[in-house]
Amino acid sequence: MYGGSRRMFQRLRAIFSRGRVAPLALKSLGRQEAAAPAPARQPHKRDPADFVEGYLSGIHKVRKQRINFLRAVSGVCKARKAKGLTTLPFDKEAVGEEIKAIMEEDFFGAGPLSLQAMDTLGDISRFQPPLSKGLRTAVAGWALQLVVNGTPGGDSPPGQGACEAAEEGLRKMLQELLREDPSASHLVGLLERVAYWMQSGRVAVRARAVSLSSSLLCFASGLPSFQMPDDAALGHLLVQLAVSLADPEAGIRAQARETLGQLYRMLLCHQGLRKKNTREPRWRRDPGQPWKEGYLHLVQVGEMFREHLTTEQTQAFLEAAWDHVLRLGQEWVREGGLFLLYSLLGRAQELLEEEEEDDVKQNLSALLYQLWRGREVPPEVQALLPKTDE
């Protein structure tokens, strides 16, 4: 009996020594001794560039990996920049298309994912080759829609901080795109898109748009390779920016004056007439009739720029102003176009002959109707009139 038990114990010990059966935990004084903790398993570290390539090829392209994709792209950009490299190890255009697709999934405002997308797009724009014009235009247009016209997304923290973060993210992205392509046509295209929102029916939208336009102009003027536009686009852009001088909100009008002052100074520097540190123009005041100041500033725009525009730019200015006169929308937009039109023709003072605000408004309304019907039109704008059946 004793010999059989001993042989069984020897067999079990041999099995344990070969690792075929896990040893039993020993008990001492009625308590089970704690087993030694297993070594921590180290997570697998993926190479960011490989992850980006996998996402582009469809391997990692799932909804929950979008933020990881954006962060991986930014990580690669920062690492390459630190090494002084000017290209990326993956297809920059393909990454840009994926970023655009991610941004397009936000419909009502810029949430955290869109903010990361704008930041990532700014990162890749610092590398060669440049993004295609079509992609750059599409991304900028969608970002403006999200931030300028929208509000922070549903998963964004509420409050002013979220709005400011979205606006700052948009500003940085557009500035990096301008740095990538500092051409005059690129700046004009961006500003025209921004100017569209400067005539919105919502005050907050107009305020964001006019602030952004001023920021982009200021940034562009500091780029060493930037050149002012020499074609007709400048005349058209000038009207789009100047109409905000008729905005009912005083804060927006003040920001519009700053924007136009920047543009005027840039034009004079471009023509070699003044230095970059020249002060902005002194805008007129009428303490006795403060309601007139917006109109006076519209008149001043025509007087300031008239001598510095080419024939082609002047024609574009007149056509754009006339287009605003004919628009069916907010009355202040039509009035702004009217004053700009008459100011460039040198006839704006006749619009302010009355001393009372109500009388001026009544006369402007009547004149706008007459112009819309094609009656009592100055000879200088006859060519701009639409054909009527009357």
Short mmCIF file of C-alpha atoms in Angstrom, two decimals:
data_model
loop_
_atom_site.label_atom_id
_atom_site.label_comp_id
_atom_site.label_asym_id
_atom_site.label_seq_id
_atom_site.Cartn_x
_atom_site.Cartn_y
_atom_site.Cartn_z
CA MET A 1 0.00 0.00 0.00
CA TYR A 2 2.78 2.35 1.02
CA GLY A 3 4.94 1.37 -2.01
CA GLY A 4 2.07 2.00 -4.45
CA SER A 5 1.49 5.49 -3.07
CA ARG A 6 5.16 6.33 -3.35
CA ARG A 7 5.32 5.25 -6.99
CA MET A 8 2.22 7.34 -7.83
CA PHE A 9 3.80 10.41 -6.18
CA GLN A 10 6.99 9.93 -8.27
CA ARG A 11 4.94 9.71 -11.48
CA LEU A 12 3.04 12.92 -10.68
CA ARG A 13 6.29 14.71 -9.90
CA ALA A 14 7.72 13.64 -13.27
CA ILE A 15 4.64 14.96 -15.07
CA PHE A 16 4.88 18.32 -13.29
CA SER A 17 8.57 18.62 -14.13
CA ARG A 18 7.82 18.21 -17.86
CA GLY A 19 5.21 21.02 -17.75
CA ARG A 20 2.28 18.84 -18.79
CA VAL A 21 0.11 19.84 -15.83
CA ALA A 22 0.10 23.19 -14.08
CA PRO A 23 1.15 22.89 -10.45
CA LEU A 24 -1.54 23.34 -7.79
CA ALA A 25 -1.37 26.36 -5.56
CA LEU A 26 -0.16 25.42 -2.09
CA LYS A 27 -2.23 26.22 0.95
CA SER A 28 -0.66 27.35 4.14
CA LEU A 29 -2.55 27.87 7.39
CA GLY A 30 -5.86 27.79 5.55
CA ARG A 31 -4.88 30.60 3.17
CA GLN A 32 -4.04 30.28 -0.55
CA GLU A 33 -0.76 31.96 -1.47
CA ALA A 34 -1.12 34.50 -4.25
CA ALA A 35 0.45 33.41 -7.52
CA ALA A 36 3.14 35.69 -9.00
CA PRO A 37 1.55 38.19 -11.43
CA ALA A 38 2.09 37.49 -15.11
CA PRO A 39 4.32 40.01 -16.90
CA ALA A 40 2.35 42.87 -18.50
CA ARG A 41 1.68 42.37 -22.18
CA GLN A 42 3.21 45.14 -24.24
CA PRO A 43 0.82 46.70 -26.78
CA HIS A 44 1.74 46.42 -30.41
CA LYS A 45 3.01 49.75 -31.69
CA ARG A 46 1.97 50.42 -35.29
CA ASP A 47 4.07 52.59 -37.52
CA PRO A 48 1.94 55.69 -38.30
CA ALA A 49 2.94 55.73 -41.96
CA ASP A 50 1.98 52.05 -42.34
CA PHE A 51 -1.34 52.73 -40.65
CA VAL A 52 -2.03 55.60 -43.05
CA GLU A 53 -1.22 53.38 -46.02
CA GLY A 54 -3.48 50.69 -44.60
CA TYR A 55 -6.32 53.18 -44.21
CA LEU A 56 -5.88 54.42 -47.77
CA SER A 57 -5.94 50.84 -49.06
CA GLY A 58 -9.11 50.05 -47.10
CA ILE A 59 -7.60 47.78 -44.43
CA HIS A 60 -8.24 50.15 -41.50
CA LYS A 61 -10.95 52.21 -43.19
CA VAL A 62 -13.76 51.91 -40.66
CA ARG A 63 -15.70 54.66 -38.95
CA LYS A 64 -14.07 54.26 -35.53
CA GLN A 65 -10.59 54.55 -37.06
CA ARG A 66 -11.10 57.98 -38.65
CA ILE A 67 -9.68 59.92 -35.72
CA ASN A 68 -6.72 57.53 -35.52
CA PHE A 69 -6.10 58.04 -39.23
CA LEU A 70 -6.05 61.82 -38.84
CA ARG A 71 -3.74 61.64 -35.83
CA ALA A 72 -1.43 59.24 -37.62
CA VAL A 73 -1.15 61.61 -40.59
CA SER A 74 -0.38 64.55 -38.30
CA GLY A 75 2.17 62.46 -36.45
CA VAL A 76 3.98 61.59 -39.66
CA CYS A 77 3.94 65.24 -40.72
CA LYS A 78 5.47 66.43 -37.45
CA ALA A 79 8.16 63.72 -37.58
CA ARG A 80 9.07 64.54 -41.21
CA LYS A 81 9.14 68.26 -40.48
CA ALA A 82 11.48 67.71 -37.52
CA LYS A 83 13.89 65.95 -39.89
CA GLY A 84 13.73 68.76 -42.42
CA LEU A 85 11.99 66.63 -45.05
CA THR A 86 9.71 68.25 -47.63
CA THR A 87 7.72 65.24 -48.88
CA LEU A 88 5.49 62.62 -47.30
CA PRO A 89 5.84 58.81 -47.50
CA PHE A 90 2.28 58.44 -48.80
CA ASP A 91 0.04 59.96 -51.46
CA LYS A 92 -0.72 63.49 -50.21
CA GLU A 93 -3.62 64.01 -52.61
CA ALA A 94 -5.24 60.73 -51.56
CA VAL A 95 -4.94 61.72 -47.90
CA GLY A 96 -6.51 65.08 -48.72
CA GLU A 97 -9.46 63.34 -50.38
CA GLU A 98 -9.98 61.21 -47.27
CA ILE A 99 -9.87 64.31 -45.06
CA LYS A 100 -12.50 65.95 -47.26
CA ALA A 101 -14.71 62.86 -47.00
CA ILE A 102 -14.41 62.92 -43.20
CA MET A 103 -15.34 66.61 -43.05
CA GLU A 104 -18.33 66.07 -45.33
CA GLU A 105 -19.89 63.75 -42.77
CA ASP A 106 -20.50 66.75 -40.48
CA PHE A 107 -23.63 68.51 -41.69
CA PHE A 108 -24.61 70.94 -38.95
CA GLY A 109 -21.32 72.22 -37.56
CA ALA A 110 -17.69 71.52 -36.87
CA GLY A 111 -17.32 68.84 -34.20
CA PRO A 112 -14.07 67.44 -32.77
CA LEU A 113 -13.53 65.21 -35.80
CA SER A 114 -13.79 68.12 -38.24
CA LEU A 115 -11.49 70.23 -36.09
CA GLN A 116 -8.89 67.46 -36.20
CA ALA A 117 -9.45 67.15 -39.96
CA MET A 118 -8.78 70.86 -40.50
CA ASP A 119 -5.66 70.65 -38.36
CA THR A 120 -4.42 67.61 -40.29
CA LEU A 121 -5.06 69.24 -43.66
CA GLY A 122 -2.99 72.21 -42.51
CA ASP A 123 -0.21 69.79 -41.59
CA ILE A 124 -0.03 68.06 -44.97
CA SER A 125 -0.19 71.38 -46.85
CA ARG A 126 3.32 72.16 -45.61
CA PHE A 127 4.75 69.41 -47.81
CA GLN A 128 5.27 69.02 -51.53
CA PRO A 129 3.67 68.63 -53.99
CA PRO A 130 0.80 71.13 -53.54
CA LEU A 131 -2.77 69.89 -53.30
CA SER A 132 -4.78 70.16 -56.49
CA LYS A 133 -6.82 73.33 -56.94
CA GLY A 134 -10.09 71.40 -57.08
CA LEU A 135 -9.45 69.57 -53.81
CA ARG A 136 -8.24 72.71 -52.07
CA THR A 137 -11.32 74.64 -53.20
CA ALA A 138 -13.71 71.88 -52.12
CA VAL A 139 -12.17 71.50 -48.66
CA ALA A 140 -12.09 75.25 -48.04
CA GLY A 141 -15.70 75.64 -49.16
CA TRP A 142 -16.96 72.85 -46.92
CA ALA A 143 -14.95 74.10 -43.92
CA LEU A 144 -16.38 77.59 -44.37
CA GLN A 145 -19.88 76.11 -44.48
CA LEU A 146 -19.28 74.18 -41.26
CA VAL A 147 -17.64 76.92 -39.22
CA VAL A 148 -18.84 80.28 -40.56
CA ASN A 149 -22.44 79.28 -41.22
CA GLY A 150 -22.69 76.47 -38.69
CA THR A 151 -22.32 75.93 -34.98
CA PRO A 152 -20.22 73.44 -32.98
CA GLY A 153 -21.36 69.87 -33.58
CA GLY A 154 -23.57 67.94 -31.22
CA ASP A 155 -20.67 66.16 -29.53
CA SER A 156 -18.74 69.39 -29.00
CA PRO A 157 -18.64 71.04 -25.59
CA PRO A 158 -21.19 73.86 -25.54
CA GLY A 159 -20.33 77.51 -25.10
CA GLN A 160 -18.28 80.23 -26.66
CA GLY A 161 -15.07 78.21 -26.33
CA ALA A 162 -16.22 75.65 -28.89
CA CYS A 163 -17.09 78.38 -31.39
CA GLU A 164 -13.74 80.07 -30.91
CA ALA A 165 -11.89 76.76 -31.30
CA ALA A 166 -13.70 76.08 -34.59
CA GLU A 167 -12.98 79.57 -35.93
CA GLU A 168 -9.31 79.35 -34.96
CA GLY A 169 -9.00 75.90 -36.56
CA LEU A 170 -10.53 77.19 -39.79
CA ARG A 171 -8.28 80.26 -39.77
CA LYS A 172 -5.12 78.18 -39.34
CA MET A 173 -6.12 75.74 -42.08
CA LEU A 174 -6.84 78.52 -44.59
CA GLN A 175 -3.59 80.27 -43.72
CA GLU A 176 -1.61 77.08 -44.35
CA LEU A 177 -3.37 76.64 -47.68
CA LEU A 178 -2.44 80.22 -48.56
CA ARG A 179 1.15 79.52 -47.58
CA GLU A 180 1.12 76.49 -49.89
CA ASP A 181 -0.24 78.58 -52.77
CA PRO A 182 0.25 82.34 -52.17
CA SER A 183 -1.03 83.32 -55.60
CA ALA A 184 -3.38 86.26 -56.00
CA SER A 185 -6.03 84.08 -57.61
CA HIS A 186 -6.03 81.76 -54.59
CA LEU A 187 -6.51 84.64 -52.14
CA VAL A 188 -9.26 86.20 -54.24
CA GLY A 189 -11.05 82.85 -54.48
CA LEU A 190 -10.94 82.38 -50.70
CA LEU A 191 -12.10 85.91 -49.98
CA GLU A 192 -14.99 85.64 -52.45
CA ARG A 193 -16.16 82.49 -50.68
CA VAL A 194 -15.92 84.24 -47.32
CA ALA A 195 -17.70 87.33 -48.68
CA TYR A 196 -20.70 85.20 -49.61
CA TRP A 197 -21.41 84.74 -45.88
CA MET A 198 -20.96 88.46 -45.20
CA GLN A 199 -24.48 89.04 -46.52
CA SER A 200 -26.16 86.36 -44.43
CA GLY A 201 -29.35 87.12 -42.56
CA ARG A 202 -27.69 86.06 -39.29
CA VAL A 203 -25.53 88.60 -37.47
CA ALA A 204 -23.17 85.99 -36.00
CA VAL A 205 -22.45 84.54 -39.45
CA ARG A 206 -21.69 87.96 -40.91
CA ALA A 207 -19.43 88.82 -37.97
CA ARG A 208 -17.42 85.60 -38.35
CA ALA A 209 -17.08 86.13 -42.09
CA VAL A 210 -15.87 89.73 -41.94
CA SER A 211 -13.39 88.87 -39.17
CA LEU A 212 -12.01 85.97 -41.22
CA SER A 213 -11.61 88.12 -44.33
CA SER A 214 -9.53 90.64 -42.39
CA SER A 215 -7.37 87.87 -40.92
CA LEU A 216 -6.69 86.30 -44.34
CA LEU A 217 -5.75 89.64 -45.89
CA CYS A 218 -3.38 90.41 -43.05
CA PHE A 219 -1.74 86.99 -43.31
CA ALA A 220 -1.39 87.18 -47.10
CA SER A 221 0.26 90.59 -46.92
CA GLY A 222 3.04 89.09 -44.79
CA LEU A 223 3.89 86.31 -47.25
CA PRO A 224 7.10 87.20 -49.12
CA SER A 225 5.92 85.74 -52.43
CA PHE A 226 2.40 87.17 -52.39
CA GLN A 227 1.32 89.46 -55.24
CA MET A 228 -1.77 91.64 -55.49
CA PRO A 229 -4.26 90.65 -58.20
CA ASP A 230 -3.84 92.66 -61.40
CA ASP A 231 -6.94 91.42 -63.20
CA ALA A 232 -10.62 92.31 -63.01
CA ALA A 233 -11.13 90.08 -59.98
CA LEU A 234 -9.90 92.87 -57.70
CA GLY A 235 -12.75 95.19 -58.71
CA HIS A 236 -15.34 92.49 -58.09
CA LEU A 237 -13.81 91.52 -54.73
CA LEU A 238 -13.65 95.12 -53.60
CA VAL A 239 -17.42 95.52 -53.94
CA GLN A 240 -18.10 92.27 -52.10
CA LEU A 241 -16.03 93.42 -49.14
CA ALA A 242 -17.19 97.05 -49.17
CA VAL A 243 -20.92 96.30 -49.04
CA SER A 244 -20.48 95.40 -45.35
CA LEU A 245 -19.95 99.12 -44.68
CA ALA A 246 -23.75 99.36 -44.95
CA ASP A 247 -24.32 96.54 -42.42
CA PRO A 248 -26.79 97.46 -39.64
CA GLU A 249 -24.34 96.22 -36.98
CA ALA A 250 -21.73 98.78 -35.89
CA GLY A 251 -19.18 96.10 -34.98
CA ILE A 252 -19.36 94.56 -38.44
CA ARG A 253 -18.99 97.96 -40.08
CA ALA A 254 -15.89 98.63 -37.98
CA GLN A 255 -14.35 95.32 -39.01
CA ALA A 256 -15.20 96.03 -42.65
CA ARG A 257 -13.37 99.36 -42.43
CA GLU A 258 -10.31 97.55 -41.14
CA THR A 259 -10.48 95.00 -43.98
CA LEU A 260 -10.81 97.67 -46.66
CA GLY A 261 -8.02 99.71 -45.08
CA GLN A 262 -5.75 96.68 -45.33
CA LEU A 263 -6.69 96.11 -48.95
CA TYR A 264 -6.11 99.78 -49.80
CA ARG A 265 -2.70 99.78 -48.15
CA MET A 266 -1.73 96.55 -49.93
CA LEU A 267 -2.77 98.04 -53.28
CA LEU A 268 -0.71 101.18 -52.72
CA CYS A 269 2.33 99.14 -51.67
CA HIS A 270 1.90 96.97 -54.75
CA GLN A 271 1.92 100.09 -56.92
CA GLY A 272 4.97 101.42 -55.11
CA LEU A 273 3.15 104.43 -53.70
CA ARG A 274 3.54 103.66 -50.00
CA LYS A 275 5.43 101.44 -47.60
CA LYS A 276 3.93 98.48 -45.79
CA ASN A 277 3.84 100.25 -42.44
CA THR A 278 1.71 103.09 -43.81
CA ARG A 279 -1.29 103.87 -41.64
CA GLU A 280 -4.75 102.98 -42.86
CA PRO A 281 -7.01 105.70 -44.28
CA ARG A 282 -8.81 108.06 -41.93
CA TRP A 283 -12.51 107.35 -42.19
CA ARG A 284 -14.94 110.24 -42.12
CA ARG A 285 -17.12 111.02 -39.14
CA ASP A 286 -20.32 112.99 -38.73
CA PRO A 287 -21.00 113.40 -34.98
CA GLY A 288 -24.19 115.33 -35.64
CA GLN A 289 -25.64 112.62 -37.88
CA PRO A 290 -24.05 109.27 -36.91
CA TRP A 291 -26.54 107.37 -39.08
CA LYS A 292 -24.78 108.82 -42.14
CA GLU A 293 -21.35 107.34 -41.37
CA GLY A 294 -21.93 104.05 -43.16
CA TYR A 295 -23.03 105.91 -46.29
CA LEU A 296 -20.07 108.30 -46.05
CA HIS A 297 -17.66 105.38 -45.83
CA LEU A 298 -19.20 103.74 -48.90
CA VAL A 299 -18.69 106.99 -50.79
CA GLN A 300 -15.12 107.14 -49.52
CA VAL A 301 -14.36 103.67 -50.94
CA GLY A 302 -15.08 104.84 -54.45
CA GLU A 303 -13.01 107.96 -53.95
CA MET A 304 -10.05 106.05 -52.48
CA PHE A 305 -9.83 103.28 -55.05
CA ARG A 306 -11.00 105.11 -58.19
CA GLU A 307 -7.55 106.35 -59.23
CA HIS A 308 -5.81 103.04 -58.51
CA LEU A 309 -8.01 100.63 -60.48
CA THR A 310 -7.35 99.68 -64.06
CA THR A 311 -10.03 100.09 -66.70
CA GLU A 312 -10.81 96.38 -66.47
CA GLN A 313 -11.03 96.50 -62.67
CA THR A 314 -13.23 99.60 -62.79
CA GLN A 315 -15.65 97.86 -65.13
CA ALA A 316 -15.74 94.81 -62.84
CA PHE A 317 -16.40 97.12 -59.87
CA LEU A 318 -19.35 98.76 -61.63
CA GLU A 319 -20.81 95.42 -62.72
CA ALA A 320 -20.53 93.97 -59.21
CA ALA A 321 -22.09 97.07 -57.64
CA TRP A 322 -24.92 96.96 -60.16
CA ASP A 323 -25.47 93.29 -59.38
CA HIS A 324 -25.95 94.19 -55.71
CA VAL A 325 -28.42 96.94 -56.65
CA LEU A 326 -30.60 94.41 -58.47
CA ARG A 327 -30.52 91.73 -55.78
CA LEU A 328 -33.77 90.72 -54.16
CA GLY A 329 -32.75 90.46 -50.55
CA GLN A 330 -31.77 92.62 -47.65
CA GLU A 331 -32.31 96.31 -48.21
CA TRP A 332 -28.94 97.34 -46.76
CA VAL A 333 -27.14 95.17 -49.33
CA ARG A 334 -28.92 96.95 -52.19
CA GLU A 335 -28.22 100.35 -50.63
CA GLY A 336 -24.55 99.45 -50.27
CA GLY A 337 -24.35 98.48 -53.93
CA LEU A 338 -26.09 101.72 -54.91
CA PHE A 339 -23.67 103.94 -52.99
CA LEU A 340 -20.66 102.05 -54.35
CA LEU A 341 -21.98 102.38 -57.90
CA TYR A 342 -22.59 106.11 -57.59
CA SER A 343 -19.35 106.71 -55.67
CA LEU A 344 -17.22 105.30 -58.48
CA LEU A 345 -19.18 107.42 -60.95
CA GLY A 346 -18.54 110.51 -58.80
CA ARG A 347 -22.26 111.09 -58.18
CA ALA A 348 -22.71 109.76 -54.63
CA GLN A 349 -23.27 113.13 -52.98
CA GLU A 350 -26.63 113.50 -54.68
CA LEU A 351 -27.81 110.48 -52.68
CA LEU A 352 -27.26 112.40 -49.42
CA GLU A 353 -28.88 115.72 -50.25
CA GLU A 354 -31.60 115.27 -47.61
CA GLU A 355 -30.84 115.98 -43.96
CA GLU A 356 -33.23 113.54 -42.29
CA GLU A 357 -32.59 109.79 -42.20
CA ASP A 358 -36.16 108.89 -43.14
CA ASP A 359 -36.04 111.18 -46.16
CA VAL A 360 -32.74 109.68 -47.35
CA LYS A 361 -34.10 106.15 -46.90
CA GLN A 362 -37.26 107.02 -48.82
CA ASN A 363 -35.31 108.51 -51.71
CA LEU A 364 -32.96 105.51 -51.83
CA SER A 365 -35.88 103.11 -51.92
CA ALA A 366 -37.51 105.04 -54.77
CA LEU A 367 -34.27 105.23 -56.73
CA LEU A 368 -33.60 101.52 -56.28
CA TYR A 369 -37.03 100.78 -57.70
CA GLN A 370 -36.47 103.09 -60.66
CA LEU A 371 -33.12 101.49 -61.38
CA TRP A 372 -34.60 98.03 -61.09
CA ARG A 373 -37.24 99.04 -63.65
CA GLY A 374 -34.60 100.55 -65.91
CA ARG A 375 -35.72 104.16 -65.51
CA GLU A 376 -33.72 107.30 -64.68
CA VAL A 377 -30.45 105.45 -65.06
CA PRO A 378 -27.18 107.39 -65.32
CA PRO A 379 -25.72 107.14 -68.84
CA GLU A 380 -22.56 105.54 -67.41
CA VAL A 381 -24.46 102.40 -66.42
CA GLN A 382 -26.67 101.97 -69.46
CA ALA A 383 -24.54 99.06 -70.66
CA LEU A 384 -25.08 97.31 -67.33
CA LEU A 385 -28.87 97.32 -67.55
CA PRO A 386 -30.71 94.03 -68.12
CA LYS A 387 -33.00 93.97 -71.11
CA THR A 388 -36.69 94.35 -70.29
CA ASP A 389 -39.83 93.72 -72.32
CA GLU A 390 -41.35 97.01 -71.33
#
